[in-house]
């Protein structure tokens, strides 16, 4: 499976707090269709975004997904007050896979990431029982490829002992660099590393150095932060998210921004 390195993360298409319908449904549909027009060929989503809202938008805008890889996640649900609830019991994971199939309108899911840790980051709890459940669904033909999200190095090793892992999705950006060693491991082992919150997520990146480099290069700080990630490792693919067509175009332009060595050295010092 081959993908372009610049993808799109659909989380922000839901309402405030990734809960409920979008503020502007027409704009959400336009963002998805424009992303594909600009060369995006992989979209990151989850049925717990909304919940169900984002997958239903993707289906409305892009089904039957010709030439698109849809990457979804399981391992969480949302409470009535927008709570994020860990749900990784094997039977619930099976239900979540079937719900993603239904809401995306497909017979097989391209890639399913198992979300392991929470907003506090990865832990080192065993994941074999849960990942074996997804491996069984892969053997049944409901999933093509498996990945893991918010995991430690040890958990990646555990998952690889059960079934092939094609992608790791952890938090990483120019300011938050805890996964440097894991990225190098992914590059060595041919695993795609997809950093979530590449621009800081709910708390946008704050860095005077980033702002200065961007001003010198006549680019925006988000563009420089994305370009730095693309130059950080050939294993990295990006899924910056937005609910705005204008911001989407700005993000996509980062793929053409080549950072000179002195700028990279300055940005490396942030981490």
PDB file of C-alpha atoms in Angstrom:
ATOM      1  CA  UNK A   1       0.000   0.000   0.000  1.00  0.00           C
ATOM      2  CA  UNK A   2       1.362   3.395  -1.000  1.00  0.00           C
ATOM      3  CA  UNK A   3       0.131   6.775   0.194  1.00  0.00           C
ATOM      4  CA  UNK A   4       1.160  10.374  -0.274  1.00  0.00           C
ATOM      5  CA  UNK A   5       2.916  11.707   2.797  1.00  0.00           C
ATOM      6  CA  UNK A   6       0.431  14.544   3.286  1.00  0.00           C
ATOM      7  CA  UNK A   7      -2.964  13.270   4.408  1.00  0.00           C
ATOM      8  CA  UNK A   8      -5.874  14.774   6.274  1.00  0.00           C
ATOM      9  CA  UNK A   9      -7.158  14.248   9.823  1.00  0.00           C
ATOM     10  CA  UNK A  10     -10.931  14.598   9.996  1.00  0.00           C
ATOM     11  CA  UNK A  11     -11.381  14.978  13.760  1.00  0.00           C
ATOM     12  CA  UNK A  12     -12.086  18.738  13.617  1.00  0.00           C
ATOM     13  CA  UNK A  13     -15.062  18.278  11.323  1.00  0.00           C
ATOM     14  CA  UNK A  14     -17.253  17.457  14.327  1.00  0.00           C
ATOM     15  CA  UNK A  15     -18.664  20.129  16.596  1.00  0.00           C
ATOM     16  CA  UNK A  16     -16.880  21.801  19.542  1.00  0.00           C
ATOM     17  CA  UNK A  17     -14.969  19.295  21.647  1.00  0.00           C
ATOM     18  CA  UNK A  18     -15.191  16.783  18.760  1.00  0.00           C
ATOM     19  CA  UNK A  19     -18.823  16.291  19.761  1.00  0.00           C
ATOM     20  CA  UNK A  20     -22.036  16.782  17.846  1.00  0.00           C
ATOM     21  CA  UNK A  21     -22.601  18.128  14.328  1.00  0.00           C
ATOM     22  CA  UNK A  22     -20.275  20.608  12.603  1.00  0.00           C
ATOM     23  CA  UNK A  23     -20.889  24.336  12.852  1.00  0.00           C
ATOM     24  CA  UNK A  24     -21.033  24.485   9.051  1.00  0.00           C
ATOM     25  CA  UNK A  25     -21.944  21.209   7.356  1.00  0.00           C
ATOM     26  CA  UNK A  26     -21.421  22.560   3.840  1.00  0.00           C
ATOM     27  CA  UNK A  27     -17.922  23.743   4.744  1.00  0.00           C
ATOM     28  CA  UNK A  28     -17.125  20.333   6.258  1.00  0.00           C
ATOM     29  CA  UNK A  29     -18.137  18.592   3.037  1.00  0.00           C
ATOM     30  CA  UNK A  30     -16.121  21.133   1.036  1.00  0.00           C
ATOM     31  CA  UNK A  31     -13.019  20.518   3.161  1.00  0.00           C
ATOM     32  CA  UNK A  32     -13.147  16.766   2.482  1.00  0.00           C
ATOM     33  CA  UNK A  33     -13.654  17.172  -1.251  1.00  0.00           C
ATOM     34  CA  UNK A  34     -11.012  19.881  -1.536  1.00  0.00           C
ATOM     35  CA  UNK A  35      -8.503  17.710   0.334  1.00  0.00           C
ATOM     36  CA  UNK A  36      -8.880  15.013  -2.303  1.00  0.00           C
ATOM     37  CA  UNK A  37      -8.628  17.591  -5.103  1.00  0.00           C
ATOM     38  CA  UNK A  38      -5.322  18.776  -3.579  1.00  0.00           C
ATOM     39  CA  UNK A  39      -3.835  15.278  -3.615  1.00  0.00           C
ATOM     40  CA  UNK A  40      -4.804  13.796  -0.251  1.00  0.00           C
ATOM     41  CA  UNK A  41      -5.190  10.042  -0.620  1.00  0.00           C
ATOM     42  CA  UNK A  42      -5.469   8.992   3.037  1.00  0.00           C
ATOM     43  CA  UNK A  43      -7.898  10.309   5.626  1.00  0.00           C
ATOM     44  CA  UNK A  44      -7.761   9.642   9.353  1.00  0.00           C
ATOM     45  CA  UNK A  45     -11.033   9.263  11.234  1.00  0.00           C
ATOM     46  CA  UNK A  46     -12.826   7.384  14.035  1.00  0.00           C
ATOM     47  CA  UNK A  47     -16.421   6.508  14.746  1.00  0.00           C
ATOM     48  CA  UNK A  48     -16.070   8.141  18.168  1.00  0.00           C
ATOM     49  CA  UNK A  49     -15.526  11.533  16.505  1.00  0.00           C
ATOM     50  CA  UNK A  50     -18.933  13.076  16.934  1.00  0.00           C
ATOM     51  CA  UNK A  51     -19.695  10.228  17.648  1.00  0.00           C
ATOM     52  CA  UNK A  52     -20.494   8.864  14.148  1.00  0.00           C
ATOM     53  CA  UNK A  53     -20.718  12.419  12.789  1.00  0.00           C
ATOM     54  CA  UNK A  54     -17.340  12.486  11.053  1.00  0.00           C
ATOM     55  CA  UNK A  55     -17.638   9.050   9.463  1.00  0.00           C
ATOM     56  CA  UNK A  56     -21.066   9.964   8.133  1.00  0.00           C
ATOM     57  CA  UNK A  57     -19.681  13.210   6.661  1.00  0.00           C
ATOM     58  CA  UNK A  58     -16.857  11.281   4.994  1.00  0.00           C
ATOM     59  CA  UNK A  59     -19.359   8.848   3.518  1.00  0.00           C
ATOM     60  CA  UNK A  60     -21.571  11.649   2.219  1.00  0.00           C
ATOM     61  CA  UNK A  61     -18.673  13.570   0.688  1.00  0.00           C
ATOM     62  CA  UNK A  62     -16.412  10.856  -0.678  1.00  0.00           C
ATOM     63  CA  UNK A  63     -18.046   7.424  -0.912  1.00  0.00           C
ATOM     64  CA  UNK A  64     -17.117   5.064  -2.663  1.00  0.00           C
ATOM     65  CA  UNK A  65     -13.575   6.317  -1.865  1.00  0.00           C
ATOM     66  CA  UNK A  66     -11.942   5.636  -5.240  1.00  0.00           C
ATOM     67  CA  UNK A  67      -8.187   5.843  -4.729  1.00  0.00           C
ATOM     68  CA  UNK A  68      -8.601   6.784  -1.057  1.00  0.00           C
ATOM     69  CA  UNK A  69      -7.313   4.976   2.020  1.00  0.00           C
ATOM     70  CA  UNK A  70      -9.545   5.502   5.042  1.00  0.00           C
ATOM     71  CA  UNK A  71      -7.762   4.959   8.361  1.00  0.00           C
ATOM     72  CA  UNK A  72     -10.007   4.619  11.396  1.00  0.00           C
ATOM     73  CA  UNK A  73      -9.547   3.924  15.106  1.00  0.00           C
ATOM     74  CA  UNK A  74     -11.183   1.815  17.790  1.00  0.00           C
ATOM     75  CA  UNK A  75     -10.674   1.656  21.532  1.00  0.00           C
ATOM     76  CA  UNK A  76     -12.816   4.520  22.813  1.00  0.00           C
ATOM     77  CA  UNK A  77     -16.377   5.765  23.039  1.00  0.00           C
ATOM     78  CA  UNK A  78     -17.998   9.058  23.984  1.00  0.00           C
ATOM     79  CA  UNK A  79     -20.195   9.686  26.976  1.00  0.00           C
ATOM     80  CA  UNK A  80     -23.383  11.795  26.976  1.00  0.00           C
ATOM     81  CA  UNK A  81     -21.431  14.859  28.110  1.00  0.00           C
ATOM     82  CA  UNK A  82     -18.643  14.418  25.524  1.00  0.00           C
ATOM     83  CA  UNK A  83     -16.466  12.316  27.850  1.00  0.00           C
ATOM     84  CA  UNK A  84     -13.718  10.204  26.260  1.00  0.00           C
ATOM     85  CA  UNK A  85     -14.176   6.660  27.602  1.00  0.00           C
ATOM     86  CA  UNK A  86     -11.669   3.829  27.139  1.00  0.00           C
ATOM     87  CA  UNK A  87     -13.460   0.806  25.651  1.00  0.00           C
ATOM     88  CA  UNK A  88     -11.094  -1.966  24.684  1.00  0.00           C
ATOM     89  CA  UNK A  89     -12.958  -5.082  25.800  1.00  0.00           C
ATOM     90  CA  UNK A  90     -12.739  -7.622  22.950  1.00  0.00           C
ATOM     91  CA  UNK A  91     -16.500  -7.735  22.379  1.00  0.00           C
ATOM     92  CA  UNK A  92     -16.733  -3.941  22.299  1.00  0.00           C
ATOM     93  CA  UNK A  93     -13.805  -3.746  19.867  1.00  0.00           C
ATOM     94  CA  UNK A  94     -15.708  -6.087  17.556  1.00  0.00           C
ATOM     95  CA  UNK A  95     -18.787  -3.876  17.770  1.00  0.00           C
ATOM     96  CA  UNK A  96     -16.717  -0.782  17.061  1.00  0.00           C
ATOM     97  CA  UNK A  97     -15.270  -2.354  13.926  1.00  0.00           C
ATOM     98  CA  UNK A  98     -18.750  -3.225  12.669  1.00  0.00           C
ATOM     99  CA  UNK A  99     -19.989   0.288  13.479  1.00  0.00           C
ATOM    100  CA  UNK A 100     -17.148   1.798  11.460  1.00  0.00           C
ATOM    101  CA  UNK A 101     -17.991  -0.513   8.561  1.00  0.00           C
ATOM    102  CA  UNK A 102     -21.622   0.573   8.701  1.00  0.00           C
ATOM    103  CA  UNK A 103     -21.088   4.314   9.032  1.00  0.00           C
ATOM    104  CA  UNK A 104     -18.361   4.466   6.382  1.00  0.00           C
ATOM    105  CA  UNK A 105     -20.439   2.281   4.067  1.00  0.00           C
ATOM    106  CA  UNK A 106     -17.784  -0.345   3.302  1.00  0.00           C
ATOM    107  CA  UNK A 107     -17.378  -4.113   3.542  1.00  0.00           C
ATOM    108  CA  UNK A 108     -13.760  -3.956   4.676  1.00  0.00           C
ATOM    109  CA  UNK A 109     -11.793  -1.271   6.542  1.00  0.00           C
ATOM    110  CA  UNK A 110      -8.482  -0.247   4.958  1.00  0.00           C
ATOM    111  CA  UNK A 111      -6.597   0.369   8.217  1.00  0.00           C
ATOM    112  CA  UNK A 112      -7.735   0.129  11.837  1.00  0.00           C
ATOM    113  CA  UNK A 113      -5.618   1.659  14.593  1.00  0.00           C
ATOM    114  CA  UNK A 114      -6.150   0.380  18.114  1.00  0.00           C
ATOM    115  CA  UNK A 115      -6.078   3.349  20.497  1.00  0.00           C
ATOM    116  CA  UNK A 116      -4.260   2.179  23.615  1.00  0.00           C
ATOM    117  CA  UNK A 117      -3.278   5.100  25.833  1.00  0.00           C
ATOM    118  CA  UNK A 118      -5.306   8.195  26.601  1.00  0.00           C
ATOM    119  CA  UNK A 119      -4.680  11.924  26.560  1.00  0.00           C
ATOM    120  CA  UNK A 120      -2.068  11.419  29.253  1.00  0.00           C
ATOM    121  CA  UNK A 121       0.033   9.403  26.790  1.00  0.00           C
ATOM    122  CA  UNK A 122       1.000   5.737  26.447  1.00  0.00           C
ATOM    123  CA  UNK A 123       1.386   3.246  29.255  1.00  0.00           C
ATOM    124  CA  UNK A 124       3.033  -0.194  29.306  1.00  0.00           C
ATOM    125  CA  UNK A 125      -0.024  -2.343  30.020  1.00  0.00           C
ATOM    126  CA  UNK A 126      -0.280  -5.573  27.996  1.00  0.00           C
ATOM    127  CA  UNK A 127      -2.373  -5.265  24.842  1.00  0.00           C
ATOM    128  CA  UNK A 128      -2.247  -8.822  23.496  1.00  0.00           C
ATOM    129  CA  UNK A 129      -5.876  -9.789  24.167  1.00  0.00           C
ATOM    130  CA  UNK A 130      -7.226  -6.650  22.522  1.00  0.00           C
ATOM    131  CA  UNK A 131      -4.901  -6.726  19.531  1.00  0.00           C
ATOM    132  CA  UNK A 132      -5.579 -10.421  18.980  1.00  0.00           C
ATOM    133  CA  UNK A 133      -9.265  -9.504  18.632  1.00  0.00           C
ATOM    134  CA  UNK A 134      -8.457  -7.131  15.775  1.00  0.00           C
ATOM    135  CA  UNK A 135      -6.079  -9.680  14.234  1.00  0.00           C
ATOM    136  CA  UNK A 136      -8.955 -12.172  14.149  1.00  0.00           C
ATOM    137  CA  UNK A 137     -11.164  -9.647  12.356  1.00  0.00           C
ATOM    138  CA  UNK A 138      -8.338  -9.076   9.895  1.00  0.00           C
ATOM    139  CA  UNK A 139      -8.157 -12.820   9.245  1.00  0.00           C
ATOM    140  CA  UNK A 140     -11.922 -12.784   8.652  1.00  0.00           C
ATOM    141  CA  UNK A 141     -11.461 -10.165   5.920  1.00  0.00           C
ATOM    142  CA  UNK A 142     -13.086  -7.224   7.711  1.00  0.00           C
ATOM    143  CA  UNK A 143      -9.791  -5.292   8.071  1.00  0.00           C
ATOM    144  CA  UNK A 144      -6.916  -5.041   5.596  1.00  0.00           C
ATOM    145  CA  UNK A 145      -4.191  -3.567   7.807  1.00  0.00           C
ATOM    146  CA  UNK A 146      -3.655  -2.931  11.515  1.00  0.00           C
ATOM    147  CA  UNK A 147      -1.996  -0.109  13.402  1.00  0.00           C
ATOM    148  CA  UNK A 148      -1.601   1.106  16.976  1.00  0.00           C
ATOM    149  CA  UNK A 149      -2.100   4.514  18.546  1.00  0.00           C
ATOM    150  CA  UNK A 150      -0.730   6.106  21.721  1.00  0.00           C
ATOM    151  CA  UNK A 151       1.597   3.185  22.409  1.00  0.00           C
ATOM    152  CA  UNK A 152       4.952   2.577  23.982  1.00  0.00           C
ATOM    153  CA  UNK A 153       7.895   0.851  22.316  1.00  0.00           C
ATOM    154  CA  UNK A 154       7.140  -2.317  24.281  1.00  0.00           C
ATOM    155  CA  UNK A 155       3.495  -2.332  23.194  1.00  0.00           C
ATOM    156  CA  UNK A 156       4.525  -2.002  19.553  1.00  0.00           C
ATOM    157  CA  UNK A 157       6.738  -5.055  19.980  1.00  0.00           C
ATOM    158  CA  UNK A 158       3.863  -6.945  21.609  1.00  0.00           C
ATOM    159  CA  UNK A 159       1.499  -6.080  18.768  1.00  0.00           C
ATOM    160  CA  UNK A 160       4.037  -7.072  16.106  1.00  0.00           C
ATOM    161  CA  UNK A 161       4.242 -10.508  17.677  1.00  0.00           C
ATOM    162  CA  UNK A 162       0.542 -10.985  16.931  1.00  0.00           C
ATOM    163  CA  UNK A 163       0.025  -9.428  13.490  1.00  0.00           C
ATOM    164  CA  UNK A 164       1.841  -7.036  11.134  1.00  0.00           C
ATOM    165  CA  UNK A 165       1.698  -3.392  12.237  1.00  0.00           C
ATOM    166  CA  UNK A 166       1.719  -0.939   9.337  1.00  0.00           C
ATOM    167  CA  UNK A 167       1.418   2.315  11.276  1.00  0.00           C
ATOM    168  CA  UNK A 168       2.035   3.894  14.665  1.00  0.00           C
ATOM    169  CA  UNK A 169       0.023   6.984  15.557  1.00  0.00           C
ATOM    170  CA  UNK A 170       1.363   8.849  18.584  1.00  0.00           C
ATOM    171  CA  UNK A 171       1.524  12.476  19.671  1.00  0.00           C
ATOM    172  CA  UNK A 172       4.614  14.165  18.281  1.00  0.00           C
ATOM    173  CA  UNK A 173       5.514  17.609  16.969  1.00  0.00           C
ATOM    174  CA  UNK A 174       8.397  20.055  16.887  1.00  0.00           C
ATOM    175  CA  UNK A 175       7.797  20.952  20.551  1.00  0.00           C
ATOM    176  CA  UNK A 176       6.842  17.513  21.928  1.00  0.00           C
ATOM    177  CA  UNK A 177       9.647  15.125  21.030  1.00  0.00           C
ATOM    178  CA  UNK A 178       9.309  12.154  23.392  1.00  0.00           C
ATOM    179  CA  UNK A 179       8.986   9.687  20.482  1.00  0.00           C
ATOM    180  CA  UNK A 180      12.300  10.438  18.762  1.00  0.00           C
ATOM    181  CA  UNK A 181      13.641   6.916  19.328  1.00  0.00           C
ATOM    182  CA  UNK A 182      10.356   5.273  18.307  1.00  0.00           C
ATOM    183  CA  UNK A 183      10.316   7.247  15.038  1.00  0.00           C
ATOM    184  CA  UNK A 184      13.815   6.019  14.246  1.00  0.00           C
ATOM    185  CA  UNK A 185      12.693   2.464  14.993  1.00  0.00           C
ATOM    186  CA  UNK A 186       9.707   2.823  12.657  1.00  0.00           C
ATOM    187  CA  UNK A 187      11.960   4.095   9.881  1.00  0.00           C
ATOM    188  CA  UNK A 188      14.291   1.125  10.331  1.00  0.00           C
ATOM    189  CA  UNK A 189      11.412  -1.391  10.339  1.00  0.00           C
ATOM    190  CA  UNK A 190       9.342   0.068   7.503  1.00  0.00           C
ATOM    191  CA  UNK A 191       6.446   1.219   9.690  1.00  0.00           C
ATOM    192  CA  UNK A 192       4.692   4.496   8.910  1.00  0.00           C
ATOM    193  CA  UNK A 193       4.724   6.890  11.853  1.00  0.00           C
ATOM    194  CA  UNK A 194       1.790   9.310  11.837  1.00  0.00           C
ATOM    195  CA  UNK A 195       2.051  12.053  14.464  1.00  0.00           C
ATOM    196  CA  UNK A 196      -1.261  13.236  15.799  1.00  0.00           C
ATOM    197  CA  UNK A 197      -1.499  16.826  17.025  1.00  0.00           C
ATOM    198  CA  UNK A 198       1.305  17.810  14.606  1.00  0.00           C
ATOM    199  CA  UNK A 199       0.351  21.440  15.220  1.00  0.00           C
ATOM    200  CA  UNK A 200      -0.320  21.061  18.940  1.00  0.00           C
ATOM    201  CA  UNK A 201      -3.925  19.878  18.823  1.00  0.00           C
ATOM    202  CA  UNK A 202      -6.274  21.554  21.276  1.00  0.00           C
ATOM    203  CA  UNK A 203      -3.357  23.736  22.468  1.00  0.00           C
ATOM    204  CA  UNK A 204      -1.643  25.267  19.406  1.00  0.00           C
ATOM    205  CA  UNK A 205       2.148  25.185  19.329  1.00  0.00           C
ATOM    206  CA  UNK A 206       3.797  27.993  21.262  1.00  0.00           C
ATOM    207  CA  UNK A 207       7.408  28.675  20.282  1.00  0.00           C
ATOM    208  CA  UNK A 208       9.217  31.938  19.709  1.00  0.00           C
ATOM    209  CA  UNK A 209      11.879  30.062  17.728  1.00  0.00           C
ATOM    210  CA  UNK A 210       9.240  28.560  15.431  1.00  0.00           C
ATOM    211  CA  UNK A 211       7.714  32.002  14.857  1.00  0.00           C
ATOM    212  CA  UNK A 212      11.104  33.553  14.029  1.00  0.00           C
ATOM    213  CA  UNK A 213      12.027  30.821  11.551  1.00  0.00           C
ATOM    214  CA  UNK A 214       8.635  31.131   9.866  1.00  0.00           C
ATOM    215  CA  UNK A 215       8.967  34.896   9.500  1.00  0.00           C
ATOM    216  CA  UNK A 216      12.434  34.516   7.979  1.00  0.00           C
ATOM    217  CA  UNK A 217      11.154  31.960   5.449  1.00  0.00           C
ATOM    218  CA  UNK A 218       8.024  33.965   4.607  1.00  0.00           C
ATOM    219  CA  UNK A 219       5.858  31.059   5.753  1.00  0.00           C
ATOM    220  CA  UNK A 220       3.392  30.531   8.573  1.00  0.00           C
ATOM    221  CA  UNK A 221       4.453  28.777  11.804  1.00  0.00           C
ATOM    222  CA  UNK A 222       2.104  25.809  11.094  1.00  0.00           C
ATOM    223  CA  UNK A 223       3.628  25.379   7.642  1.00  0.00           C
ATOM    224  CA  UNK A 224       7.132  25.335   9.101  1.00  0.00           C
ATOM    225  CA  UNK A 225       6.093  22.879  11.834  1.00  0.00           C
ATOM    226  CA  UNK A 226       4.642  20.505   9.219  1.00  0.00           C
ATOM    227  CA  UNK A 227       7.643  20.859   6.924  1.00  0.00           C
ATOM    228  CA  UNK A 228       9.943  20.067   9.853  1.00  0.00           C
ATOM    229  CA  UNK A 229       8.042  16.828  10.469  1.00  0.00           C
ATOM    230  CA  UNK A 230       8.343  15.781   6.822  1.00  0.00           C
ATOM    231  CA  UNK A 231      12.095  16.390   6.979  1.00  0.00           C
ATOM    232  CA  UNK A 232      12.434  14.743  10.401  1.00  0.00           C
ATOM    233  CA  UNK A 233      12.102  11.191   9.031  1.00  0.00           C
ATOM    234  CA  UNK A 234      11.063   9.438   5.824  1.00  0.00           C
ATOM    235  CA  UNK A 235       8.818   7.255   8.012  1.00  0.00           C
ATOM    236  CA  UNK A 236       6.535  10.192   8.829  1.00  0.00           C
ATOM    237  CA  UNK A 237       3.208  10.820   7.101  1.00  0.00           C
ATOM    238  CA  UNK A 238       1.036  13.731   8.188  1.00  0.00           C
ATOM    239  CA  UNK A 239      -2.663  14.170   8.954  1.00  0.00           C
ATOM    240  CA  UNK A 240      -3.108  17.831   9.937  1.00  0.00           C
ATOM    241  CA  UNK A 241      -6.747  18.575  10.640  1.00  0.00           C
ATOM    242  CA  UNK A 242      -8.932  21.597  10.035  1.00  0.00           C
ATOM    243  CA  UNK A 243     -12.560  22.517   9.435  1.00  0.00           C
ATOM    244  CA  UNK A 244     -11.637  25.367   7.045  1.00  0.00           C
ATOM    245  CA  UNK A 245     -10.886  25.122   3.332  1.00  0.00           C
ATOM    246  CA  UNK A 246      -8.516  28.098   3.582  1.00  0.00           C
ATOM    247  CA  UNK A 247      -6.567  26.512   6.431  1.00  0.00           C
ATOM    248  CA  UNK A 248      -6.512  23.194   4.557  1.00  0.00           C
ATOM    249  CA  UNK A 249      -4.844  24.881   1.583  1.00  0.00           C
ATOM    250  CA  UNK A 250      -2.297  26.490   3.913  1.00  0.00           C
ATOM    251  CA  UNK A 251      -1.465  23.129   5.480  1.00  0.00           C
ATOM    252  CA  UNK A 252      -1.121  21.361   2.136  1.00  0.00           C
ATOM    253  CA  UNK A 253       1.332  24.003   0.906  1.00  0.00           C
ATOM    254  CA  UNK A 254       3.740  22.877   3.641  1.00  0.00           C
ATOM    255  CA  UNK A 255       4.578  19.824   1.525  1.00  0.00           C
ATOM    256  CA  UNK A 256       6.434  22.127  -0.904  1.00  0.00           C
ATOM    257  CA  UNK A 257       8.370  23.991   1.798  1.00  0.00           C
ATOM    258  CA  UNK A 258      12.001  22.861   2.030  1.00  0.00           C
ATOM    259  CA  UNK A 259      13.714  23.998   5.212  1.00  0.00           C
ATOM    260  CA  UNK A 260      17.395  24.997   4.955  1.00  0.00           C
ATOM    261  CA  UNK A 261      19.854  23.292   7.293  1.00  0.00           C
ATOM    262  CA  UNK A 262      20.203  26.296   9.589  1.00  0.00           C
ATOM    263  CA  UNK A 263      16.432  26.486  10.061  1.00  0.00           C
ATOM    264  CA  UNK A 264      16.263  22.752  10.838  1.00  0.00           C
ATOM    265  CA  UNK A 265      19.025  23.155  13.431  1.00  0.00           C
ATOM    266  CA  UNK A 266      17.130  25.985  15.115  1.00  0.00           C
ATOM    267  CA  UNK A 267      13.905  24.000  15.162  1.00  0.00           C
ATOM    268  CA  UNK A 268      15.682  20.889  16.465  1.00  0.00           C
ATOM    269  CA  UNK A 269      16.807  22.916  19.470  1.00  0.00           C
ATOM    270  CA  UNK A 270      13.182  23.458  20.540  1.00  0.00           C
ATOM    271  CA  UNK A 271      12.776  19.816  21.474  1.00  0.00           C
TER     272      UNK A 271
END
